[in-house]
PDB file of C-alpha atoms in Angstrom:
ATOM      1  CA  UNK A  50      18.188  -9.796   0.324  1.00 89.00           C
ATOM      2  CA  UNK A  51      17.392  -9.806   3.806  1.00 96.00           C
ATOM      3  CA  UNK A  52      19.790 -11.180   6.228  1.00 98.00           C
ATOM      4  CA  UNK A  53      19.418 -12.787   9.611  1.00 98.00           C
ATOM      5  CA  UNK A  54      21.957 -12.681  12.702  1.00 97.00           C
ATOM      6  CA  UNK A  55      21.997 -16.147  14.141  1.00 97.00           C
ATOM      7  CA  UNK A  56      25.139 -14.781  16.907  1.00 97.00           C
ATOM      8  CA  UNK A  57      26.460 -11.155  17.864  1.00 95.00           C
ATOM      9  CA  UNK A  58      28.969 -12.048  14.788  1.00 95.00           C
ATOM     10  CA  UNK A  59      27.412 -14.542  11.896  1.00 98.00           C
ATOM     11  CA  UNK A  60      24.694 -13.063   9.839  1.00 98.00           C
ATOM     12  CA  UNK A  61      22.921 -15.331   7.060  1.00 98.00           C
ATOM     13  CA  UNK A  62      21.298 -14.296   4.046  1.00 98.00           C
ATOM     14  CA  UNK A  63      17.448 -15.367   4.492  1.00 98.00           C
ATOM     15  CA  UNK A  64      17.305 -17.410   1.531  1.00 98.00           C
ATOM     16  CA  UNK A  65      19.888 -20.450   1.458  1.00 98.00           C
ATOM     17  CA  UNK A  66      21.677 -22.127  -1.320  1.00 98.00           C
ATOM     18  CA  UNK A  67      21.908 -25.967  -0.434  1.00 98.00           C
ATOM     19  CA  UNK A  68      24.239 -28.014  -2.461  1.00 97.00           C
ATOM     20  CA  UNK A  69      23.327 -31.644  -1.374  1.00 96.00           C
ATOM     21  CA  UNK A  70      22.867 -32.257  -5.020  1.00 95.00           C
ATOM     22  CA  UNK A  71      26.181 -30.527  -6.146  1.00 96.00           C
ATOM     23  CA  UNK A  72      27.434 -33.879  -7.054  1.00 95.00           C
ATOM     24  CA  UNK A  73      24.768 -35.005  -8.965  1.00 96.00           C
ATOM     25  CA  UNK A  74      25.268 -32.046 -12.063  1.00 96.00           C
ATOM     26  CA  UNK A  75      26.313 -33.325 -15.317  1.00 95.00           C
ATOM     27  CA  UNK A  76      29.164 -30.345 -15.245  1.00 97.00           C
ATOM     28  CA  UNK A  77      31.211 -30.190 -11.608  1.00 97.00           C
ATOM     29  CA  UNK A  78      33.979 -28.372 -13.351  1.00 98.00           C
ATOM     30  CA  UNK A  79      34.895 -25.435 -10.733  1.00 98.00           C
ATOM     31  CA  UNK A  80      33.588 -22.722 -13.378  1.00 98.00           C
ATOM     32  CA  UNK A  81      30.091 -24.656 -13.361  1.00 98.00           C
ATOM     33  CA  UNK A  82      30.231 -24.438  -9.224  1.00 98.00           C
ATOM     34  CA  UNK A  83      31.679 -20.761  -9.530  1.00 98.00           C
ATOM     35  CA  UNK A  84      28.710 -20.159 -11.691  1.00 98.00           C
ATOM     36  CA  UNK A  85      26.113 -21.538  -9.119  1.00 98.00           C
ATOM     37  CA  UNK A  86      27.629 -19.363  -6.509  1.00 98.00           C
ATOM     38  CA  UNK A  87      28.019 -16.019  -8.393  1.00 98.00           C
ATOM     39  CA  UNK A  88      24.011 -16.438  -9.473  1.00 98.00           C
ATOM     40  CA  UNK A  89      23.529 -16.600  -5.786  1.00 98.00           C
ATOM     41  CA  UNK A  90      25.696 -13.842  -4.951  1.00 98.00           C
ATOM     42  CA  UNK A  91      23.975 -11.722  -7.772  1.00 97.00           C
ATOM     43  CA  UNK A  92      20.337 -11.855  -5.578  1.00 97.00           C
ATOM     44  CA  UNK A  93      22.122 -11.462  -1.835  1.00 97.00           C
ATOM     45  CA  UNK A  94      21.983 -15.199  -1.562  1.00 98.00           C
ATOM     46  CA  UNK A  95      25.855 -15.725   0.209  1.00 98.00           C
ATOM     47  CA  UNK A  96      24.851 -18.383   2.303  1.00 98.00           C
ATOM     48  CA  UNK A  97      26.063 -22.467   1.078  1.00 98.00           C
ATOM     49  CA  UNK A  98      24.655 -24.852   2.595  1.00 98.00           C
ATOM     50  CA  UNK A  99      27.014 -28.027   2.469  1.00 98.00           C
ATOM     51  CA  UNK A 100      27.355 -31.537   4.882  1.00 98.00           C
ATOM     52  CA  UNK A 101      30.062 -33.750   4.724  1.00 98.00           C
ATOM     53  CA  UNK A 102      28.383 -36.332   3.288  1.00 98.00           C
ATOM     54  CA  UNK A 103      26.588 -34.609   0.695  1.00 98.00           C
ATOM     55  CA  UNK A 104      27.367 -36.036  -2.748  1.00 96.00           C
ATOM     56  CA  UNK A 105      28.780 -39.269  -1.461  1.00 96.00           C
ATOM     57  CA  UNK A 106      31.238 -37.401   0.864  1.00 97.00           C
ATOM     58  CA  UNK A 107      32.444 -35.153  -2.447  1.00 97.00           C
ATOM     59  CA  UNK A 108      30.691 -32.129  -3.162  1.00 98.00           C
ATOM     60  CA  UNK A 109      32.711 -30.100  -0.813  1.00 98.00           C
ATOM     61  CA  UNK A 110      35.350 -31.441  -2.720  1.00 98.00           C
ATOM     62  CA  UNK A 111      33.627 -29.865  -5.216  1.00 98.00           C
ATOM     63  CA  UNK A 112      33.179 -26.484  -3.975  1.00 98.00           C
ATOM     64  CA  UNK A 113      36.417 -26.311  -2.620  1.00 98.00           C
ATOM     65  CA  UNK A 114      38.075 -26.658  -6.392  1.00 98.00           C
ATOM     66  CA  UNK A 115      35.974 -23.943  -7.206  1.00 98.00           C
ATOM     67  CA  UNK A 116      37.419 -21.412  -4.478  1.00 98.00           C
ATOM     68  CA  UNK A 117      40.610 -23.004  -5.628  1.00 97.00           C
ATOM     69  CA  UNK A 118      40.041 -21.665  -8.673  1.00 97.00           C
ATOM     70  CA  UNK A 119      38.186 -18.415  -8.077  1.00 96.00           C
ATOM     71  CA  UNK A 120      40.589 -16.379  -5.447  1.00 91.00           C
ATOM     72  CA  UNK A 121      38.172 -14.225  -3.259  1.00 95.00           C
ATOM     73  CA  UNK A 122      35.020 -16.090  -3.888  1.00 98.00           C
ATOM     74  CA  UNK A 123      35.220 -17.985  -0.231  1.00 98.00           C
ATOM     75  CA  UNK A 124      35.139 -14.724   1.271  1.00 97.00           C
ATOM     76  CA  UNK A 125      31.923 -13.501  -0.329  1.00 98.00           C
ATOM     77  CA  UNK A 126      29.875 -16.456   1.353  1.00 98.00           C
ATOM     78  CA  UNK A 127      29.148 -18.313   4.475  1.00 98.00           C
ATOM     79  CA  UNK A 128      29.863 -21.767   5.141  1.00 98.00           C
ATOM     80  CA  UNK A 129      27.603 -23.941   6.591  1.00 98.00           C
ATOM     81  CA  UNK A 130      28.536 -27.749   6.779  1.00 98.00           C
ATOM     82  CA  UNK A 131      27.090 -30.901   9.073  1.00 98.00           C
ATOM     83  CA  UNK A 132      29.093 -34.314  10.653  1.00 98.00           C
ATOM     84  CA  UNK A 133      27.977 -37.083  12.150  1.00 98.00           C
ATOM     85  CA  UNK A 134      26.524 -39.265   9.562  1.00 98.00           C
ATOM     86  CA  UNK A 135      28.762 -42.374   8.808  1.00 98.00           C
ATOM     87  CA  UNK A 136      27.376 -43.980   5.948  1.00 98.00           C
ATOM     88  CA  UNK A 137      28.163 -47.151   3.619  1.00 98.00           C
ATOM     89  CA  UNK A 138      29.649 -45.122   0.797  1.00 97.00           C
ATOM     90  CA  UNK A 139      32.016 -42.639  -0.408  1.00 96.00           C
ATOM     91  CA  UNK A 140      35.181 -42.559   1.970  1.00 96.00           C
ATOM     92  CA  UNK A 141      32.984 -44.853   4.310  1.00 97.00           C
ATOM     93  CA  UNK A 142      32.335 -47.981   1.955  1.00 97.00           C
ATOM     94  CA  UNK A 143      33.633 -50.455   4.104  1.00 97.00           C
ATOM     95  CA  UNK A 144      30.988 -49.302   6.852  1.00 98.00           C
ATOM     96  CA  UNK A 145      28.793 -52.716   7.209  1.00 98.00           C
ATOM     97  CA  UNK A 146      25.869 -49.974   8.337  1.00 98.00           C
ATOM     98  CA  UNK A 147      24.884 -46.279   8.434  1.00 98.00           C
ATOM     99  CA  UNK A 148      25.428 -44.971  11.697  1.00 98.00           C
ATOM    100  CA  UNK A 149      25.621 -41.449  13.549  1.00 98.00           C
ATOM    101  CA  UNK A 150      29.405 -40.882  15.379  1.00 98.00           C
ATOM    102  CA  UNK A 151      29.654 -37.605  17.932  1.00 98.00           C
ATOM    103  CA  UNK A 152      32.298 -38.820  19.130  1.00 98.00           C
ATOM    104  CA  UNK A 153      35.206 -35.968  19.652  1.00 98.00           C
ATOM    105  CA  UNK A 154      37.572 -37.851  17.432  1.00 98.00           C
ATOM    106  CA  UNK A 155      35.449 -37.802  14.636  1.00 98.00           C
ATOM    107  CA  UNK A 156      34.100 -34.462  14.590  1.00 98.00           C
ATOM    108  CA  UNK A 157      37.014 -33.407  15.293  1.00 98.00           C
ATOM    109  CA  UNK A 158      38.464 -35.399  11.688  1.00 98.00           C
ATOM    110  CA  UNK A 159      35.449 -34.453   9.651  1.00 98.00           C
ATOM    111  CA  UNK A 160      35.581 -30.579  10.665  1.00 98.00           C
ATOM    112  CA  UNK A 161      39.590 -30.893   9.516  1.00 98.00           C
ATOM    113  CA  UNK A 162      38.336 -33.221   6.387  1.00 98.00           C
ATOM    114  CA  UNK A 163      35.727 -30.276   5.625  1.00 98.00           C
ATOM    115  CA  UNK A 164      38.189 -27.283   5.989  1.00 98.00           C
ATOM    116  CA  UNK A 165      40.931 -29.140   3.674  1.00 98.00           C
ATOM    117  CA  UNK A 166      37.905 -30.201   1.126  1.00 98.00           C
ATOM    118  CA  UNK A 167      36.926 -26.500   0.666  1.00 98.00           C
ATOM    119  CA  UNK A 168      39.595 -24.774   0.944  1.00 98.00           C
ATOM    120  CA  UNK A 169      38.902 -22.861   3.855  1.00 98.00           C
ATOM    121  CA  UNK A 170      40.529 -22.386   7.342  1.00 97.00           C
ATOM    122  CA  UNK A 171      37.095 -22.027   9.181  1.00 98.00           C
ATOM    123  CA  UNK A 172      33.529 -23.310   8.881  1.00 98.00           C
ATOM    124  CA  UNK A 173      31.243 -20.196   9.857  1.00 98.00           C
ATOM    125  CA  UNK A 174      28.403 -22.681  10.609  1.00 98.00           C
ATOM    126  CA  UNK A 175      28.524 -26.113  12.125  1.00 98.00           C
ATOM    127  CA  UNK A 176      25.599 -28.618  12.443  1.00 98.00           C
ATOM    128  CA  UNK A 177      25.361 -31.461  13.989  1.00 98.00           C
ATOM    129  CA  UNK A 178      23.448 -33.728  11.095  1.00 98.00           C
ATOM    130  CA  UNK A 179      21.337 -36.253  13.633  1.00 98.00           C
ATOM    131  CA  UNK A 180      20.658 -36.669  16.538  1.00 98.00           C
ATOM    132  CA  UNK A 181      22.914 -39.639  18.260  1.00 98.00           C
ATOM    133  CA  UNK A 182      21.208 -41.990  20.292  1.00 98.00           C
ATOM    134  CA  UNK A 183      24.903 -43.099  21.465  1.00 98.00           C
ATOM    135  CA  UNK A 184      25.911 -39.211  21.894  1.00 98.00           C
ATOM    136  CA  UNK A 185      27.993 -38.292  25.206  1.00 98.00           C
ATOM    137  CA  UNK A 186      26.606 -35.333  25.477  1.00 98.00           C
ATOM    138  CA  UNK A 187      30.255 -33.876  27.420  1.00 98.00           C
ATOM    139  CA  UNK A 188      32.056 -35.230  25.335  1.00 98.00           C
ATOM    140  CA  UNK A 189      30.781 -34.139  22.053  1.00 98.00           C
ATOM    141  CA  UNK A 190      30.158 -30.109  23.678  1.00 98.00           C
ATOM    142  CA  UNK A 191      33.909 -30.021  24.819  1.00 98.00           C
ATOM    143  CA  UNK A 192      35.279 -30.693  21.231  1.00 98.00           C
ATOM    144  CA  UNK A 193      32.360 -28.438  19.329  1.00 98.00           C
ATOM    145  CA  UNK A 194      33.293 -25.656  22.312  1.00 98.00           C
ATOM    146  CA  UNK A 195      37.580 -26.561  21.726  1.00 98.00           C
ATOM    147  CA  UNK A 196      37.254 -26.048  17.660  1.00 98.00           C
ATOM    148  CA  UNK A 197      35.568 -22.451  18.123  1.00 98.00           C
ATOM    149  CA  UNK A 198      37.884 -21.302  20.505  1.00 98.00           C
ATOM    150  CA  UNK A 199      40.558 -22.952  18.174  1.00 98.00           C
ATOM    151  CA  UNK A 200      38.648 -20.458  15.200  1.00 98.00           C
ATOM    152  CA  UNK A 201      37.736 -23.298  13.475  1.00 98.00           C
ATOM    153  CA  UNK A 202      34.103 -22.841  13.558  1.00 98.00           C
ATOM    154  CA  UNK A 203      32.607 -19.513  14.179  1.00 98.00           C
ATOM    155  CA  UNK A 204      29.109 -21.214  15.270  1.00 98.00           C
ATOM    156  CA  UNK A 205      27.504 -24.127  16.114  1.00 98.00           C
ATOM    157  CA  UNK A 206      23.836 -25.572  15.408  1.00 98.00           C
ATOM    158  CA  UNK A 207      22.324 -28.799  15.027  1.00 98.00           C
ATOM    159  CA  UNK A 208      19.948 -30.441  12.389  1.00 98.00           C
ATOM    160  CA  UNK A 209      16.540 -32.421  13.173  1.00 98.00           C
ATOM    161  CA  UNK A 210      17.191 -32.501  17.021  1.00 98.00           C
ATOM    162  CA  UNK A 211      14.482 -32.500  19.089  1.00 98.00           C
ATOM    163  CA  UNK A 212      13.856 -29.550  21.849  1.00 98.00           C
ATOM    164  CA  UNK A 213      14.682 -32.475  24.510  1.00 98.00           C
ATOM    165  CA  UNK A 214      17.809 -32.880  22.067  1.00 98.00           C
ATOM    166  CA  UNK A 215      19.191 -29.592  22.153  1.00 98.00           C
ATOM    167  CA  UNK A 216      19.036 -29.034  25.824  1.00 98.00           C
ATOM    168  CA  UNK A 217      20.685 -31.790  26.450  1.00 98.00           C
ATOM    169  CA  UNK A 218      23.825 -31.314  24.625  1.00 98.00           C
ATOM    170  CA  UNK A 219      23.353 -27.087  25.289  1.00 98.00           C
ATOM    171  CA  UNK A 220      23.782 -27.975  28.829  1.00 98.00           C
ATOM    172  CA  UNK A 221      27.401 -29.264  28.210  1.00 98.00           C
ATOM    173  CA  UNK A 222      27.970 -26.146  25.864  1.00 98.00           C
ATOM    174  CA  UNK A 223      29.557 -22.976  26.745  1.00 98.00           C
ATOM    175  CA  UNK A 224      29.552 -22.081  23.014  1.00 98.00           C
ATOM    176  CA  UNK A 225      25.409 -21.251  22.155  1.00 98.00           C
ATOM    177  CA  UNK A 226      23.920 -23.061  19.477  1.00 98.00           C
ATOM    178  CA  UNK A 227      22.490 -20.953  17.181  1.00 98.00           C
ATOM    179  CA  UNK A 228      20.013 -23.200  14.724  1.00 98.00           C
ATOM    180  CA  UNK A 229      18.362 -26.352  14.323  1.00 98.00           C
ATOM    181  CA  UNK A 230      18.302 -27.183  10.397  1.00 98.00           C
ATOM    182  CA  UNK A 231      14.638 -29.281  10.296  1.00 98.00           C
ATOM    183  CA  UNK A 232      12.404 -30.435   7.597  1.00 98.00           C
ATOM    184  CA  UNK A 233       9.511 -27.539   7.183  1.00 98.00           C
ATOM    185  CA  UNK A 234       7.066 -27.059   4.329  1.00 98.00           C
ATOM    186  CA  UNK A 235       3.712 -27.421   2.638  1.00 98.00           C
ATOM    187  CA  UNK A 236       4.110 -30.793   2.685  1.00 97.00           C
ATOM    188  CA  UNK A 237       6.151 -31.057   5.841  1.00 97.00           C
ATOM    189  CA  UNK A 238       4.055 -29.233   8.880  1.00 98.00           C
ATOM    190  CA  UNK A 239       4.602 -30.885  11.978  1.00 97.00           C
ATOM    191  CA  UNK A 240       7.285 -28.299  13.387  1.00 98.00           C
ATOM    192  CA  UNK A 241       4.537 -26.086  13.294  1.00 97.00           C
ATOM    193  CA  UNK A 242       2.376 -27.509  15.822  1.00 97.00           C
ATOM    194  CA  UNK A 243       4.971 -30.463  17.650  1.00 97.00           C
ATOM    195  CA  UNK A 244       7.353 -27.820  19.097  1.00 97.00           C
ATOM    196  CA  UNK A 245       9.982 -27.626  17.067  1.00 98.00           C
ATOM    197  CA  UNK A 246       9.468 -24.583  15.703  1.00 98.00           C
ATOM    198  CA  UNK A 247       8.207 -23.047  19.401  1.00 98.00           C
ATOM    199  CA  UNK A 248      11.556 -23.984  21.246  1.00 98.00           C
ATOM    200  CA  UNK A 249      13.432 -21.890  18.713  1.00 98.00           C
ATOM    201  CA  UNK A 250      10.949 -18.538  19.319  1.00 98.00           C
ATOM    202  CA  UNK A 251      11.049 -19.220  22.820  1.00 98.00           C
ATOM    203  CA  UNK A 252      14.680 -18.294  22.164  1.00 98.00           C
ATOM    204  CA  UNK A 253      14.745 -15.882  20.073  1.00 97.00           C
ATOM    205  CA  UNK A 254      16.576 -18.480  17.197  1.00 98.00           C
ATOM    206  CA  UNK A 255      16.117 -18.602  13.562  1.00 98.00           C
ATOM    207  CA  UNK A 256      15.356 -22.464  12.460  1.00 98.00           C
ATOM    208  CA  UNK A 257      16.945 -23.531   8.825  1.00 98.00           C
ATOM    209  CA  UNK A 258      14.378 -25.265   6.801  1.00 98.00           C
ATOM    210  CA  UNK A 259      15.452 -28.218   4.486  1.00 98.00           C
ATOM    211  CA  UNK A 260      13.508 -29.672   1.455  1.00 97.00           C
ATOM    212  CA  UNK A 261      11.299 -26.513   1.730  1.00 97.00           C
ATOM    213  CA  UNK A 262       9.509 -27.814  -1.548  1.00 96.00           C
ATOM    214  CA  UNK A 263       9.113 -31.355   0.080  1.00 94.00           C
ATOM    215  CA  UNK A 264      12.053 -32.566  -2.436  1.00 91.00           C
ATOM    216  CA  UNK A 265       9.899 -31.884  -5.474  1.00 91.00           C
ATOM    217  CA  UNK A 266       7.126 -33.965  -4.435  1.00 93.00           C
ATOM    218  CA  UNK A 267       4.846 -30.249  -3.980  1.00 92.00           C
ATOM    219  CA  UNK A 268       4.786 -30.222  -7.351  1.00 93.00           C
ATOM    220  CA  UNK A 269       4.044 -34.443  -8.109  1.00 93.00           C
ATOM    221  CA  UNK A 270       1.110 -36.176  -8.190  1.00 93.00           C
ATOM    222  CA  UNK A 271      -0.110 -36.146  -4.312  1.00 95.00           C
ATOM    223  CA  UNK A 272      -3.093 -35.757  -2.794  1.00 96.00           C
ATOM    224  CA  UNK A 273      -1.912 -32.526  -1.180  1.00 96.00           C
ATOM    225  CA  UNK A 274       0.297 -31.176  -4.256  1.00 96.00           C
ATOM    226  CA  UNK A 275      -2.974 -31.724  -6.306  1.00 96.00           C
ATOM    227  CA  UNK A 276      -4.477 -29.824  -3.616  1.00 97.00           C
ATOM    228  CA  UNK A 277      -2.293 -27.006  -3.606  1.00 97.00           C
ATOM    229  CA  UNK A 278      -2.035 -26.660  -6.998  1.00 96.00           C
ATOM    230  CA  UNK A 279      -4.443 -24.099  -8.144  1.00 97.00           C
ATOM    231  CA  UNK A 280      -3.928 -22.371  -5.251  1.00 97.00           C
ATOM    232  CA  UNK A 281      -0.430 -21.560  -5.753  1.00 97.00           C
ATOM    233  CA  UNK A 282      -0.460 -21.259  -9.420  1.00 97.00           C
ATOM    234  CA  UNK A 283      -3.202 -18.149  -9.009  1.00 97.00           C
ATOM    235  CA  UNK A 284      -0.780 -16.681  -6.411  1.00 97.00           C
ATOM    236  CA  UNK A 285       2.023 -17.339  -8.504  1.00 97.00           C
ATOM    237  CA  UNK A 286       0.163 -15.499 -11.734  1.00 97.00           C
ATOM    238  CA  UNK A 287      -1.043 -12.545  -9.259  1.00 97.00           C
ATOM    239  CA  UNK A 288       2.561 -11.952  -8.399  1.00 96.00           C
ATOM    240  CA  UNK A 289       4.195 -12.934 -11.300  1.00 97.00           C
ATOM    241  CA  UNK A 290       6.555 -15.695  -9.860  1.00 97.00           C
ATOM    242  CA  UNK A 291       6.680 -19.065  -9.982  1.00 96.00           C
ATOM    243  CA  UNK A 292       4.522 -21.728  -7.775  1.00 97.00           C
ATOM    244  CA  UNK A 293       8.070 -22.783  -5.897  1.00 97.00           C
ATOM    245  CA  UNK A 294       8.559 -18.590  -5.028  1.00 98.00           C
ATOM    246  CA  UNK A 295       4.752 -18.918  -3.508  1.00 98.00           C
ATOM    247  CA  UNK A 296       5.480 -22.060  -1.583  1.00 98.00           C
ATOM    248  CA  UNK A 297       9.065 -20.912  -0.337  1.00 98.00           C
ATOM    249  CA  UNK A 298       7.093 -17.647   0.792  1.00 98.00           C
ATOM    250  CA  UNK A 299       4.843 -19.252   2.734  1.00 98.00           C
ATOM    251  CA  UNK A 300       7.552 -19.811   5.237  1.00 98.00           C
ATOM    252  CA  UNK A 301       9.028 -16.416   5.066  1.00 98.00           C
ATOM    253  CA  UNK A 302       6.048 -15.359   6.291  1.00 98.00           C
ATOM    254  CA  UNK A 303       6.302 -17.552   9.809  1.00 98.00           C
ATOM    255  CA  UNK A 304       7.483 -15.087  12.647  1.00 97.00           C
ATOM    256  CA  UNK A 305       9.748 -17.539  13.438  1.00 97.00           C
ATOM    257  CA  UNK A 306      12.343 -16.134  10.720  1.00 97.00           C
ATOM    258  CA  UNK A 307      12.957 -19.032   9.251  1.00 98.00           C
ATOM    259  CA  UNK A 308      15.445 -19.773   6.663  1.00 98.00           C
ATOM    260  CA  UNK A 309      14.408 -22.242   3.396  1.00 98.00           C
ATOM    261  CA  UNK A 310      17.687 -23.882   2.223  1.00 98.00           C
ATOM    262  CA  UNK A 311      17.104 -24.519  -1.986  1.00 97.00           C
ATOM    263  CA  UNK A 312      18.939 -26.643  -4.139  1.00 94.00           C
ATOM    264  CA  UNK A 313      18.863 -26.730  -7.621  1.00 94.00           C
ATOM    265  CA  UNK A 314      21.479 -27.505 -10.270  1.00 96.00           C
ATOM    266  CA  UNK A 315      19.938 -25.624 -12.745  1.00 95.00           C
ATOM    267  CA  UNK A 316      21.586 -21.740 -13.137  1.00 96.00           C
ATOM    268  CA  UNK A 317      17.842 -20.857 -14.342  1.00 95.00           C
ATOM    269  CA  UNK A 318      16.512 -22.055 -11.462  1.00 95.00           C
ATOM    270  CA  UNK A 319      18.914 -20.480  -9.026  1.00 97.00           C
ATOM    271  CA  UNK A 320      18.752 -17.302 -10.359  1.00 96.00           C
ATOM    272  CA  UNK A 321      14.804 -17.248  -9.230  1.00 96.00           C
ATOM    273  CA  UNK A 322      15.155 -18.150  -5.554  1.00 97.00           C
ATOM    274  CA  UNK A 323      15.080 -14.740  -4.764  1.00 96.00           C
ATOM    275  CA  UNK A 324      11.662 -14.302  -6.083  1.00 97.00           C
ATOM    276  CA  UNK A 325      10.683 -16.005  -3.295  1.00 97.00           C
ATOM    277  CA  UNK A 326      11.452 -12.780  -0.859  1.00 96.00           C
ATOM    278  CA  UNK A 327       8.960 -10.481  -3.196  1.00 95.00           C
ATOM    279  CA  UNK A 328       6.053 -12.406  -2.575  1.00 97.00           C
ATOM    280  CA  UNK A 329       3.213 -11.459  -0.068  1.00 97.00           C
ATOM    281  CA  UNK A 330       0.747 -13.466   1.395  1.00 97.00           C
ATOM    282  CA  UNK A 331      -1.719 -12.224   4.125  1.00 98.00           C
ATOM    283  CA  UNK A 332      -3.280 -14.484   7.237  1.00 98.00           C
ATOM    284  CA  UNK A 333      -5.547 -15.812   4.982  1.00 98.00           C
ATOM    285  CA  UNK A 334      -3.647 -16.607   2.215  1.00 98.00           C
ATOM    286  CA  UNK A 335      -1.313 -18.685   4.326  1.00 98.00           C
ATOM    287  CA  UNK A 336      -4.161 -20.267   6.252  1.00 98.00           C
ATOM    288  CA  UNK A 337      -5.537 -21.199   2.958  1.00 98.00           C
ATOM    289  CA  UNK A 338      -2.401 -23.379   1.644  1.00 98.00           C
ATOM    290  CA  UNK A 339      -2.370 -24.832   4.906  1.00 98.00           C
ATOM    291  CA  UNK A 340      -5.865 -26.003   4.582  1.00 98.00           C
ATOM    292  CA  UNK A 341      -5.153 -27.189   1.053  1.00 97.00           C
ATOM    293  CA  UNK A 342      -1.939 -29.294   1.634  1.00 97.00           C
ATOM    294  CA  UNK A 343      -4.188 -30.663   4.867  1.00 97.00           C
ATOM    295  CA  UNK A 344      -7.272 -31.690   3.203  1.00 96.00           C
ATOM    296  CA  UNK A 345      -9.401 -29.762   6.120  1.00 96.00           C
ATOM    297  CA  UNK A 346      -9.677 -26.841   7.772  1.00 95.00           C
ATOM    298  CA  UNK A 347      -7.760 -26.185  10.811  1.00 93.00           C
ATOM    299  CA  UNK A 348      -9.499 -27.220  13.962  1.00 92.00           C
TER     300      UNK A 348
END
């Protein structure tokens, strides 16, 4: 598996495991989790992608009873975890509404909450979930600057900032931050052409790409997935993969180097992501399932 350096000392594996829908599994039991992980670790995949509110503010929890459990594993994988998002459930029921806080106190409680919920004593890769219309853009760089000199992160990114975003709360940053975590795929193009996805090559910064199979819905009943369809299922046959390797592909082939988090619950599942990395797709190809998720040809 190829891996990507997002700082002089944190490299990622290309291909992310995201566990927003840890919680969700039938079996949570920490040899179900361990399970998950070691089918990862199996293709090169040693990168988790977790957020503090993922699973109703518990499947960190849940991963965390599964290092418990499994001495050694947490050192065979990266952390990556988000804050900010305060909403009405979980530990935060008695919030009246969802709301983004980047305020130092509590990112400074939800990176401790994290560490103790998975059993770690560092976090190799904090985001910053949303962007905060209320964020004091001082304030919250001192504290994300304080915990990695403090060792308790060993990078910093953000998630679905803007470029106007970033460089705001960069400028209050001696610490560099190292990723933006957006939405990017078939179904999801706008980074390509808003920006987003340009700041990041201007420097030199691999983006994270969630819902990289637009949350299922690429393989629904839309106008585009209908679209796509035949298109990725004769790439898929050529190559012998599935449609989801094809799609994933797609933006593994962006210079950009961009990184498709995937979450699945199923261990059959998992143990294809990695077919994404062995498919090819030249210029035309991926101008082709462009034009088919868009209806039209490209200007």
């Amino acid at each position: 598996m190829e891996r990507v350096d997002l700082t002089d000392s944190l490299s990622l594996s290309r291909l992310v495991y995201g566990m927003w829908r840890l919680g969700d599994d039938a079996d949570t039991s920490p040899a179900h989790v361990q399970a998950k992980v070691e089918a990862c670790l199996a293709q090169g995949i040693t990168t988790m992608d977790q957020a503090d509110i993922y699973g109703d503010y518990g499947a960190e929890a849940l991963l965390g009873a599964a290092f418990r459990a499994s001495p050694g594993l947490r050192d065979k994988v990266e952390l990556v975890t988000k804050c900010d998002i305060v909403a009405p459930i979980g530990k935060y029921a008695s919030a009246r509404v969802k709301y983004y806080d980047t305020s130092a106190a509590h990112i400074r409680a939800s990176v401790e909450a994290s560490l103790s919920n998975m059993a770690t004593d560092r976090i190799d890769l904090l985001l910053i979930h949303r962007p905060d219309p209320l964020m004091d853009h001082q304030e919250t760089g001192a504290v994300l600057d304080a915990l990695v000199a403090e060792g308790k992160l060993r990078a910093v990114g953000v998630s679905n900032f803007r470029p106007w975003d970033w460089d705001l709360l960069q400028s209050a940053m001696t610490t560099p931050l190292c990723t933006n975590q957006i939405e990017i795929s078939l179904l999801a193009r706008d980074a390509f052409t808003n920006g987003d996805l340009a700041h990041l090559q201007k420097l030199g910064l691999p983006p994270m790409a969630w819902s990289p199979l637009g949350g299922g819905a690429l393989f629904g009943e839309g106008d585009a997935a209908m679209r796509l369809r035949p298109h990725l299922e004769r790439h898929a046959k050529a190559q012998g993969v599935g449609m989801d390797a094809v799609a994933v592909a797609w933006l593994l082939a962006h210079p950009a180097r961009i990184l498709p988090v995937l979450g699945t619950n199923s261990l059959q599942r998992i143990a294809r992501i990695g077919d994404a990395a062995k498919v090819t797709l030249t210029r035309e190809d991926w101008f082709e399932l462009w034009t088919a998720a868009a209806g039209q040809e490209v200007p």
